[in-house]
Coordinates of C-alpha atoms in Angstrom, one line a residue:
Chain V
M1 CA 17.4 -32.7 6.5
D2 CA 17.5 -31.0 3.1
F3 CA 14.1 -30.0 1.9
T4 CA 12.5 -27.9 -0.8
V5 CA 10.3 -25.0 0.1
A6 CA 7.8 -23.2 -2.1
L7 CA 6.9 -19.6 -1.2
A8 CA 3.5 -18.8 -2.7
Q9 CA 3.5 -15.1 -3.3
I10 CA -0.2 -14.7 -4.0
K11 CA -2.7 -11.9 -4.3
P12 CA -5.6 -12.6 -2.1
K13 CA -9.0 -11.1 -2.7
L14 CA -10.2 -8.9 0.1
G15 CA -12.8 -10.7 2.2
C16 CA -13.4 -13.5 -0.3
V17 CA -12.6 -16.6 1.7
A18 CA -14.0 -19.1 -0.8
D19 CA -12.0 -17.6 -3.7
N20 CA -8.8 -17.4 -1.6
C21 CA -9.2 -21.0 -0.4
L22 CA -9.4 -22.0 -4.0
M23 CA -6.3 -20.0 -4.8
V24 CA -4.4 -21.5 -1.9
R25 CA -5.5 -25.0 -2.8
Q26 CA -4.2 -24.5 -6.4
A27 CA -0.9 -23.3 -5.1
V28 CA -0.7 -26.3 -2.7
E29 CA -1.3 -28.6 -5.7
R30 CA 1.4 -26.7 -7.7
G31 CA 3.8 -27.2 -4.8
I32 CA 3.1 -30.9 -4.8
D33 CA 3.6 -31.0 -8.6
E34 CA 6.9 -29.2 -8.3
K35 CA 8.1 -31.7 -5.6
A36 CA 8.2 -29.1 -2.8
D37 CA 8.1 -30.5 0.7
L38 CA 6.7 -27.3 2.3
V39 CA 4.6 -24.5 0.9
V40 CA 4.4 -21.2 2.7
F41 CA 1.7 -18.5 2.2
P42 CA 1.5 -14.9 3.2
E43 CA -0.2 -13.5 6.3
L44 CA -4.0 -13.6 6.0
A45 CA -3.8 -15.5 2.8
L46 CA -7.4 -16.7 3.2
T47 CA -8.8 -13.3 3.7
G48 CA -6.8 -10.4 2.5
Y49 CA -5.4 -7.7 4.8
F50 CA -7.3 -4.4 5.3
L51 CA -10.4 -6.3 6.6
K52 CA -11.6 -3.8 9.2
D53 CA -15.2 -4.6 10.0
L54 CA -15.1 -7.7 7.8
V55 CA -13.0 -9.5 10.4
P56 CA -15.9 -11.4 12.1
D57 CA -17.4 -12.3 8.7
V58 CA -14.2 -14.0 7.4
A59 CA -13.0 -15.7 10.6
L60 CA -12.8 -19.5 10.7
R61 CA -12.8 -21.9 13.6
L62 CA -9.9 -24.3 13.5
D63 CA -12.3 -27.1 12.8
A64 CA -13.8 -25.3 9.7
P65 CA -14.1 -27.3 6.5
E66 CA -11.7 -25.0 4.7
I67 CA -9.0 -25.9 7.2
N68 CA -9.9 -29.5 7.2
A69 CA -9.4 -29.5 3.4
L70 CA -5.9 -28.1 3.9
R71 CA -5.2 -30.5 6.7
E72 CA -5.9 -33.4 4.3
L73 CA -3.6 -31.9 1.7
S74 CA -0.8 -31.6 4.3
R75 CA -0.5 -35.4 4.1
H76 CA 1.3 -34.7 0.8
I77 CA 3.1 -31.4 1.6
S78 CA 3.6 -29.4 4.7
I79 CA 1.7 -26.1 4.7
A80 CA 2.1 -22.8 6.5
V81 CA -0.9 -20.4 5.9
G82 CA -2.4 -17.3 7.4
L83 CA -6.1 -16.6 8.2
V84 CA -8.4 -15.0 10.7
E85 CA -9.2 -17.5 13.5
V86 CA -12.2 -17.2 15.8
S87 CA -11.9 -18.8 19.2
A88 CA -14.8 -20.4 21.1
D89 CA -15.1 -17.3 23.2
Y90 CA -15.3 -15.1 20.1
R91 CA -12.0 -13.5 20.0
F92 CA -10.6 -13.0 16.6
F93 CA -6.9 -13.6 15.9
N94 CA -4.5 -13.0 13.0
T95 CA -3.3 -16.6 13.0
S96 CA -0.8 -18.8 11.1
L97 CA -1.2 -22.5 11.0
Y98 CA 1.5 -25.1 10.4
L99 CA -0.1 -28.2 8.9
E100 CA 1.7 -31.4 8.4
G101 CA 0.9 -35.1 8.0
G102 CA -2.9 -34.4 8.1
E103 CA -2.8 -32.5 11.4
V104 CA -2.5 -29.0 12.7
R105 CA 1.0 -29.1 14.1
H106 CA 1.2 -25.6 15.4
V107 CA -1.0 -22.5 15.8
H108 CA 0.6 -19.1 16.1
R109 CA -1.5 -16.1 16.9
K110 CA 0.1 -12.8 16.0
V111 CA 1.3 -11.1 19.1
Y112 CA 2.4 -7.6 17.8
L113 CA -0.6 -6.0 16.2
P114 CA 0.5 -2.7 14.7
T115 CA -1.7 0.4 15.1
Y116 CA 0.6 3.1 13.7
G117 CA 0.7 4.7 10.3
L118 CA -1.6 2.9 8.0
F119 CA -2.1 0.0 10.4
D120 CA -5.1 -0.6 12.6
E121 CA -4.9 -4.3 13.6
Q122 CA -5.4 -4.0 17.4
R123 CA -8.8 -2.3 16.8
Y124 CA -10.2 -5.5 15.2
L125 CA -8.1 -8.3 16.5
A126 CA -7.1 -9.9 19.8
R127 CA -3.5 -10.3 20.7
G128 CA -1.7 -13.7 20.7
E129 CA 0.2 -14.5 23.9
H130 CA 2.9 -17.0 22.9
F131 CA 6.0 -17.5 20.9
R132 CA 6.6 -21.3 20.8
A133 CA 8.9 -23.4 18.7
F134 CA 7.5 -26.8 17.5
D135 CA 8.8 -29.9 15.9
S136 CA 8.3 -30.5 12.2
R137 CA 9.7 -33.2 9.9
F138 CA 12.3 -30.5 8.9
G139 CA 13.5 -30.0 12.4
R140 CA 12.4 -27.5 15.0
M141 CA 10.7 -24.4 13.7
G142 CA 8.9 -21.2 14.8
L143 CA 6.2 -19.1 13.1
L144 CA 6.1 -15.3 13.1
I145 CA 3.6 -13.0 11.5
C146 CA 4.9 -9.8 9.9
E147 CA 5.2 -7.2 12.7
D148 CA 6.2 -10.0 15.2
M149 CA 9.5 -10.1 13.5
W150 CA 10.2 -6.4 14.2
H151 CA 10.4 -7.3 17.9
L152 CA 13.8 -8.9 18.4
S153 CA 12.5 -10.8 21.4
A154 CA 10.2 -12.8 19.2
P155 CA 12.8 -14.6 17.1
Y156 CA 15.0 -14.7 20.2
I157 CA 12.4 -16.7 22.1
L158 CA 11.9 -19.0 19.2
A159 CA 15.7 -19.5 18.8
M160 CA 16.1 -20.2 22.5
D161 CA 13.2 -22.6 22.2
G162 CA 15.3 -24.5 19.7
A163 CA 14.0 -23.3 16.4
T164 CA 16.5 -23.5 13.5
T165 CA 13.9 -22.4 10.9
V166 CA 11.9 -19.2 11.3
I167 CA 8.9 -18.9 9.0
C168 CA 7.6 -15.4 8.6
L169 CA 4.2 -14.9 6.9
S170 CA 3.8 -11.3 5.9
S171 CA 1.5 -8.6 4.3
S172 CA 3.9 -5.8 4.1
P173 CA 2.7 -2.6 2.4
G174 CA 5.2 -0.9 0.0
R175 CA 6.0 2.6 1.0
G176 CA 8.8 5.1 1.3
L177 CA 9.7 5.8 -2.3
T178 CA 13.1 7.5 -2.7
E179 CA 15.9 7.5 -5.2
D180 CA 16.9 4.0 -4.0
D181 CA 16.3 1.0 -6.2
S182 CA 13.8 -0.4 -3.7
L183 CA 10.9 0.9 -1.6
G184 CA 11.8 1.9 2.0
S185 CA 9.8 -1.0 3.4
T186 CA 11.5 -3.4 1.1
I187 CA 15.0 -2.3 2.1
A188 CA 14.0 -2.4 5.8
W189 CA 12.6 -5.9 5.5
Q190 CA 15.6 -7.3 3.6
K191 CA 17.9 -6.0 6.4
L192 CA 15.6 -7.5 9.0
T193 CA 15.3 -11.0 7.5
S194 CA 19.0 -11.2 6.9
T195 CA 20.0 -9.8 10.3
T196 CA 17.5 -12.2 12.1
A197 CA 19.0 -15.2 10.3
M198 CA 22.5 -14.0 11.3
F199 CA 21.7 -13.2 14.9
F200 CA 20.1 -16.6 15.5
N201 CA 22.0 -18.7 13.1
C202 CA 18.7 -19.9 11.7
R203 CA 17.1 -20.0 8.3
V204 CA 14.4 -17.5 7.5
L205 CA 11.6 -18.4 5.1
Y206 CA 9.8 -15.1 4.4
C207 CA 6.6 -15.0 2.3
N208 CA 5.1 -11.7 1.5
R209 CA 2.0 -11.1 -0.6
V210 CA 1.4 -8.9 -3.6
G211 CA -1.5 -7.0 -5.0
Y212 CA -3.3 -3.7 -4.1
E213 CA -6.0 -3.0 -1.5
D214 CA -7.5 0.5 -1.6
G215 CA -4.4 1.8 -3.4
V216 CA -1.9 0.3 -1.0
N217 CA 0.6 -2.0 -2.7
F218 CA 2.1 -5.1 -1.2
W219 CA 5.6 -5.5 -2.6
G220 CA 6.2 -9.3 -2.6
G221 CA 9.9 -10.1 -2.7
S222 CA 9.5 -13.3 -0.7
E223 CA 12.8 -14.9 0.1
V224 CA 14.8 -17.8 1.5
V225 CA 17.6 -16.6 3.8
A226 CA 20.4 -19.0 4.8
P227 CA 21.6 -19.1 8.5
S228 CA 24.6 -17.0 7.4
G229 CA 22.2 -14.1 6.5
A230 CA 22.8 -14.6 2.8
V231 CA 19.7 -14.6 0.6
T232 CA 19.7 -17.8 -1.4
S233 CA 16.6 -17.1 -3.4
R234 CA 14.2 -14.2 -3.8
A235 CA 10.8 -13.8 -5.6
R236 CA 9.8 -11.0 -7.9
I237 CA 8.9 -7.6 -6.6
L238 CA 5.3 -6.4 -7.0
E239 CA 4.2 -9.4 -9.0
E240 CA 2.7 -12.8 -8.2
D241 CA 5.4 -15.4 -8.0
F242 CA 5.9 -19.0 -6.9
L243 CA 9.4 -19.4 -5.6
V244 CA 10.7 -23.0 -5.2
A245 CA 14.1 -23.3 -3.5
G246 CA 16.2 -25.9 -1.8
V247 CA 17.0 -25.5 1.9
D248 CA 20.3 -27.1 2.8
E249 CA 20.9 -28.9 6.1
G250 CA 24.6 -28.7 5.6
A251 CA 24.5 -24.9 5.5
L252 CA 22.8 -24.8 8.9
R253 CA 25.2 -27.3 10.5
R254 CA 28.3 -25.4 9.1
E255 CA 26.9 -22.0 10.3
R256 CA 26.2 -23.4 13.7
I257 CA 29.8 -24.6 14.0
F258 CA 31.2 -21.4 12.5
S259 CA 29.2 -19.0 14.6
P260 CA 28.0 -20.7 17.7
M261 CA 26.1 -17.8 19.2
M262 CA 23.1 -19.8 20.0
R263 CA 25.2 -22.3 21.9
D264 CA 26.9 -19.6 23.9
E265 CA 23.7 -17.6 24.6
S266 CA 23.1 -17.4 28.4
L267 CA 19.4 -17.9 29.1
L268 CA 20.1 -17.4 32.8
I269 CA 21.7 -14.0 32.5
T270 CA 19.0 -12.9 30.1
L271 CA 16.2 -14.0 32.4
S272 CA 17.7 -12.5 35.5
E273 CA 18.4 -9.2 33.8
L274 CA 14.8 -9.1 32.3
R275 CA 13.4 -9.8 35.8
R276 CA 15.5 -7.0 37.2
I277 CA 14.3 -4.6 34.4
E278 CA 10.7 -5.6 35.0
R279 CA 11.1 -4.9 38.8
E280 CA 12.8 -1.6 38.2
R281 CA 10.3 -0.4 35.6
G282 CA 7.5 -1.0 38.1
R283 CA 8.9 1.6 40.5
Chain M
M1 CA 15.9 18.7 -3.0
G2 CA 17.3 15.3 -2.2
G3 CA 14.4 13.7 -0.4
L4 CA 11.9 14.7 -3.1
M5 CA 13.6 12.9 -5.9
V6 CA 12.4 9.4 -6.6
N7 CA 13.3 6.3 -8.4
A8 CA 11.1 7.0 -11.4
A9 CA 11.2 3.4 -12.8
L10 CA 10.0 2.0 -9.6
L11 CA 7.3 4.7 -9.1
R12 CA 6.1 4.0 -12.6
Q13 CA 5.8 0.2 -11.9
V14 CA 3.8 0.9 -8.7
L15 CA 1.4 3.3 -10.4
V16 CA 0.9 1.3 -13.5
G17 CA 0.2 -1.8 -11.4
F18 CA -2.2 0.3 -9.3
L19 CA -4.2 1.4 -12.3
R20 CA -4.3 -2.0 -13.9
E21 CA -5.4 -3.8 -10.7
E22 CA -7.7 -1.3 -9.3
V23 CA -9.6 -0.8 -12.6
H24 CA -9.8 -4.5 -13.4
K25 CA -10.9 -5.6 -10.0
V26 CA -14.0 -3.5 -10.3
G27 CA -14.9 -5.6 -13.3
V28 CA -14.2 -3.0 -16.0
R29 CA -11.4 -2.6 -18.5
K30 CA -11.6 1.1 -19.3
A31 CA -10.8 4.5 -17.9
V32 CA -11.9 8.0 -18.8
L33 CA -10.1 11.2 -17.9
G34 CA -10.2 14.9 -18.7
L35 CA -7.2 16.0 -20.7
S36 CA -6.5 19.7 -20.0
G37 CA -3.3 20.1 -21.9
G38 CA -1.4 20.4 -18.6
I39 CA 1.2 18.0 -17.2
D40 CA -0.9 16.3 -14.5
S41 CA -3.5 14.9 -16.8
A42 CA -0.9 14.2 -19.5
L43 CA 1.0 12.0 -17.0
V44 CA -2.1 10.2 -15.9
A45 CA -2.9 9.5 -19.6
F46 CA 0.5 8.1 -20.1
L47 CA 0.2 5.8 -17.0
A48 CA -3.3 4.7 -18.0
A49 CA -2.3 3.9 -21.6
E50 CA 0.5 1.7 -20.3
A51 CA -1.7 0.1 -17.7
L52 CA -4.8 -0.6 -19.7
G53 CA -3.7 -0.3 -23.3
P54 CA -4.4 2.8 -25.4
D55 CA -7.7 1.4 -26.7
N56 CA -9.1 1.3 -23.2
V57 CA -8.3 4.9 -22.3
H58 CA -10.8 7.7 -23.3
A59 CA -9.7 11.2 -23.0
I60 CA -12.1 14.1 -23.1
I61 CA -10.9 17.6 -23.9
M62 CA -13.3 20.2 -22.5
P63 CA -12.4 23.8 -23.4
Y64 CA -14.3 26.9 -22.4
R65 CA -14.3 29.9 -24.8
T66 CA -11.7 31.7 -22.8
S67 CA -9.4 28.7 -22.5
N68 CA -6.0 29.2 -24.0
P69 CA -6.0 27.5 -27.4
E70 CA -2.6 26.1 -26.7
S71 CA -4.2 23.9 -24.0
E72 CA -6.4 22.1 -26.5
A73 CA -3.5 21.7 -28.9
H74 CA -1.4 20.2 -26.1
A75 CA -4.2 17.8 -25.0
R76 CA -4.5 16.6 -28.6
L77 CA -0.8 16.1 -28.9
V78 CA -0.8 13.8 -25.8
A79 CA -3.8 11.8 -27.1
E80 CA -2.4 11.4 -30.5
Q81 CA 1.1 10.5 -29.3
L82 CA -0.5 7.8 -27.1
G83 CA -3.1 6.7 -29.6
I84 CA -5.9 6.9 -27.0
N85 CA -9.5 7.6 -27.8
H86 CA -10.3 11.3 -27.5
E87 CA -13.0 13.8 -28.2
V88 CA -13.6 17.5 -27.7
I89 CA -16.6 18.6 -25.7
E90 CA -17.0 22.4 -25.3
I91 CA -18.4 23.5 -22.0
T92 CA -19.1 27.1 -23.1
P93 CA -22.9 26.6 -23.8
M94 CA -23.7 25.0 -20.4
V95 CA -21.6 27.3 -18.4
D96 CA -22.7 30.5 -20.1
A97 CA -26.4 29.4 -19.9
Y98 CA -26.0 29.2 -16.2
F99 CA -24.2 32.5 -15.7
T100 CA -26.7 34.5 -17.8
R101 CA -28.7 34.4 -14.5
F102 CA -25.7 35.4 -12.4
P103 CA -23.8 37.9 -14.6
D104 CA -22.0 39.3 -11.6
A105 CA -20.3 36.0 -10.6
D106 CA -16.6 36.4 -10.0
N107 CA -13.7 34.4 -11.5
M108 CA -13.7 31.9 -8.6
R109 CA -17.4 31.0 -9.0
R110 CA -17.0 30.7 -12.8
G111 CA -13.9 28.6 -12.4
N112 CA -15.5 26.3 -9.9
K113 CA -18.5 25.9 -12.2
M114 CA -16.3 25.0 -15.1
A115 CA -14.5 22.4 -13.1
R116 CA -17.7 20.8 -11.9
E117 CA -19.2 21.0 -15.4
R118 CA -16.3 19.0 -16.7
M119 CA -16.6 16.4 -13.9
T120 CA -20.3 15.9 -14.7
I121 CA -19.3 15.2 -18.3
L122 CA -16.6 12.7 -17.2
Y123 CA -19.0 10.8 -14.9
D124 CA -21.6 10.7 -17.6
H125 CA -19.1 9.1 -19.9
S126 CA -18.0 6.8 -17.2
A127 CA -21.6 5.4 -17.3
A128 CA -21.8 5.5 -21.1
L129 CA -18.5 3.7 -21.6
G130 CA -18.3 1.5 -18.6
A131 CA -15.1 3.2 -17.6
L132 CA -13.7 4.5 -14.3
V133 CA -13.0 8.2 -13.9
L134 CA -9.3 8.9 -13.2
G135 CA -8.3 11.7 -11.0
T136 CA -5.4 14.0 -11.9
S137 CA -4.8 16.0 -8.7
N138 CA -1.3 15.7 -7.4
K139 CA -0.3 15.7 -3.7
T140 CA 0.8 19.4 -3.7
E141 CA -2.6 20.5 -5.0
L142 CA -4.5 18.2 -2.7
L143 CA -2.6 19.4 0.4
L144 CA -3.0 23.1 -0.4
G145 CA -6.7 22.6 -1.3
Y146 CA -5.8 24.1 -4.7
G147 CA -8.7 22.4 -6.6
T148 CA -12.5 22.4 -6.8
L149 CA -14.4 20.0 -4.5
Y150 CA -16.6 17.7 -6.6
G151 CA -14.9 19.2 -9.6
D152 CA -11.3 18.4 -10.6
M153 CA -10.8 16.8 -7.1
A154 CA -13.5 14.1 -7.8
S155 CA -12.5 10.7 -9.3
A156 CA -12.8 7.0 -8.8
L157 CA -9.0 6.4 -8.7
N158 CA -6.2 8.8 -8.6
P159 CA -2.7 7.5 -9.5
I160 CA -0.8 10.7 -8.7
G161 CA -2.4 12.0 -5.5
D162 CA 0.5 10.9 -3.4
I163 CA 3.2 12.5 -5.5
Y164 CA 4.2 16.1 -5.4
K165 CA 4.3 18.4 -8.4
T166 CA 8.1 18.2 -8.4
Q167 CA 7.8 14.4 -8.7
V168 CA 5.2 14.7 -11.4
W169 CA 7.8 16.7 -13.4
Q170 CA 10.4 14.0 -12.8
L171 CA 8.2 11.1 -13.7
S172 CA 6.8 12.9 -16.8
E173 CA 10.4 13.3 -18.1
T174 CA 11.1 9.6 -17.9
M175 CA 7.7 8.6 -19.4
G176 CA 8.1 10.7 -22.5
V177 CA 5.4 13.4 -21.9
P178 CA 6.0 16.1 -24.6
R179 CA 8.7 18.7 -23.7
Q180 CA 6.5 21.7 -24.3
I181 CA 4.0 20.4 -21.7
I182 CA 6.6 19.7 -19.1
E183 CA 8.2 23.1 -19.6
K184 CA 5.2 25.4 -19.6
K185 CA 4.0 27.3 -16.6
P186 CA 1.4 25.3 -14.6
S187 CA -2.0 26.9 -15.0
A188 CA -5.6 25.9 -14.1
D189 CA -6.5 27.9 -17.3
L190 CA -9.8 29.0 -15.8
W191 CA -9.2 32.6 -16.9
A192 CA -6.9 34.3 -19.3
G193 CA -3.3 34.7 -18.0
Q194 CA -3.8 32.7 -14.8
T195 CA -0.8 30.7 -13.6
D196 CA -0.8 28.5 -10.5
E197 CA 2.4 29.9 -9.0
Q198 CA 1.3 33.5 -9.4
E199 CA -2.1 32.8 -7.8
L200 CA -0.5 30.8 -4.9
G201 CA 2.2 33.3 -4.3
F202 CA 5.1 30.8 -4.3
T203 CA 6.6 28.2 -6.7
Y204 CA 5.8 24.5 -6.7
R205 CA 9.4 23.7 -6.1
E206 CA 9.6 25.9 -3.0
V207 CA 6.3 24.6 -1.5
D208 CA 7.1 21.0 -2.3
E209 CA 10.3 21.2 -0.3
L210 CA 8.3 22.7 2.6
L211 CA 5.4 20.2 2.4
Y212 CA 7.8 17.3 2.1
C213 CA 9.5 18.3 5.3
M214 CA 6.3 19.2 7.1
I215 CA 4.0 16.3 6.0
D216 CA 6.3 13.4 5.1
L217 CA 9.1 14.0 7.5
R218 CA 6.8 15.5 10.2
M219 CA 9.2 18.3 11.1
N220 CA 7.8 20.8 13.6
R221 CA 7.9 24.6 13.2
L222 CA 11.3 25.0 15.0
E223 CA 12.8 22.3 12.8
L224 CA 11.4 23.9 9.7
L225 CA 12.8 27.3 10.7
A226 CA 16.2 25.7 11.4
R227 CA 16.0 24.2 7.9
G228 CA 15.8 27.8 6.6
F229 CA 12.1 28.1 5.7
V230 CA 10.8 31.6 6.4
A231 CA 8.2 31.9 9.2
D232 CA 5.6 33.6 7.0
F233 CA 5.9 30.9 4.4
I234 CA 5.5 28.1 6.9
D235 CA 2.4 29.8 8.4
T236 CA 0.8 30.5 5.1
V237 CA 1.3 27.0 3.9
S238 CA 0.2 25.4 7.2
G239 CA -2.9 27.6 7.1
K240 CA -3.8 26.4 3.6
V241 CA -3.3 22.8 4.5
Q242 CA -5.5 23.1 7.6
N243 CA -8.2 25.2 6.1
S244 CA -8.6 23.0 3.1
H245 CA -8.8 19.8 5.1
F246 CA -12.6 19.7 4.6
K247 CA -12.0 19.0 0.9
R248 CA -10.1 15.9 1.7
R249 CA -12.8 14.3 3.9
L250 CA -16.2 12.8 3.3
P251 CA -19.2 15.0 4.1
V252 CA -19.8 15.2 7.9
I253 CA -22.6 12.9 9.0
A254 CA -24.5 13.5 12.2
K255 CA -24.1 10.5 14.4
V256 CA -27.2 9.0 16.0
S257 CA -26.9 5.2 15.5
N258 CA -24.4 2.7 16.9
R259 CA -22.8 2.3 13.6
T260 CA -22.3 5.4 11.5
I261 CA -20.8 5.2 8.0
D262 CA -17.1 5.7 8.1
R263 CA -16.9 6.4 11.8
D264 CA -17.7 2.9 13.1
F265 CA -19.0 1.2 10.0
R266 CA -15.6 0.6 8.4
Y267 CA -14.8 -1.4 5.3
S268 CA -12.1 -1.0 2.6
R269 CA -13.5 0.2 -0.7
D270 CA -11.9 -3.0 -2.3
W271 CA -14.2 -5.1 -0.1
G272 CA -14.9 -8.3 -2.0
K273 CA -12.5 -7.5 -4.9

């Protein structure tokens, strides 16, 4: 079905869950006012990014009142939002939730926790173990969190699991200034979202945050990418924004007819070759 | 030179946003900085005026009796062009009072004392004005250790610490820093006739090329040689970067507890902001 998505390109406050929840609720209300069907937030929208030792202090159980409040709001608008989740056995995850119709429809725990360059996630967080597509009122979807998308296997698994929409929640730092019109990280991400959409004939809804933490900037530029790889709508760079855009069912249908790569993809060949590689690597 | 050139408009946007957000999130509106008459502090003044508004930027010009009079004139020129608050505070009485007890002190000691004297004045004004102290050390100086620890290297926020001198020149051109400041020879102006490049033994443009390849592109010695850098130059510069590393780190703390500050008690500075 056709639907309207709002990408809430917010600027969370580092470690201030109450303030960020308020900011998120206000953006949800705005999405409802602007007749959006789905509102997407960045990675770790409820907490900020460079948390380090704050991780245990800002973590929420999935039955926390903050999440219940959003769950209630999801009766009016579907919500994808990022937070730190604490499990019953006290593991802490970089998690994204998909809330719809008053329930938590899907939980994705970030699998690929980067530790290179300025990143240090695996030091503080436990690794998620699944990529799973799920059904929403807009069709089958998958959630990815930032670095997940840099591993081609992640959207591949989602696509093979039937996802036609990939939602990526991101906190991508801006870096790599050259003579180009964009930062290096911006250019790389724009190639990535577009290529992912093209490879898997799926839509990509990419929401990246803005603001600065300890001098690191987050560049924003949230975007809606059509299954052809064409960017249909893009938010401002380096500034807060609230992008409301239509997502067209027809474009997906036509692309899937025009480029039936997902139809032709052989799961069996992939599986047998991956098993062989795993066997041979073990030697 | 290719890799060192940057999109100045984008750089300006990032740095202005940095100053605005990082100052405001602390709960203050103002910044204070030392204006030396040189290009680095001039550029920071330009960025701060754009980020915070000229009324919220306080520049302090702190000459010593042997400072080149042209430096003060250039500092005033910047302040007046931007319409920022400024005042002149001579450091001669305090510095001379100290060195009457140590008349044999060499240029290095005197220069370091002057730099630290200036920073105590900036931090005093930071408290008096409710303003953050802006740093004006660029990436070239920071990497070479060409600055005084707890003197000009101190600050609350530094907008230009990740850009090389060559890039400071480029950004200054596009932001309208006065020509005479861009074109003069860089000098710490700690004693008469001092120029940075003479003291360092190479030019900023040369060393920026090398540092960019070495630090940003992570080329190893063989790759740098293949690029045409002379072995002695590579070794001299590597030595400076390594030997000055202590200046870029917190003081070393003896670890005895389970959670030692910075080592395993780790929080971002912007915690709660």
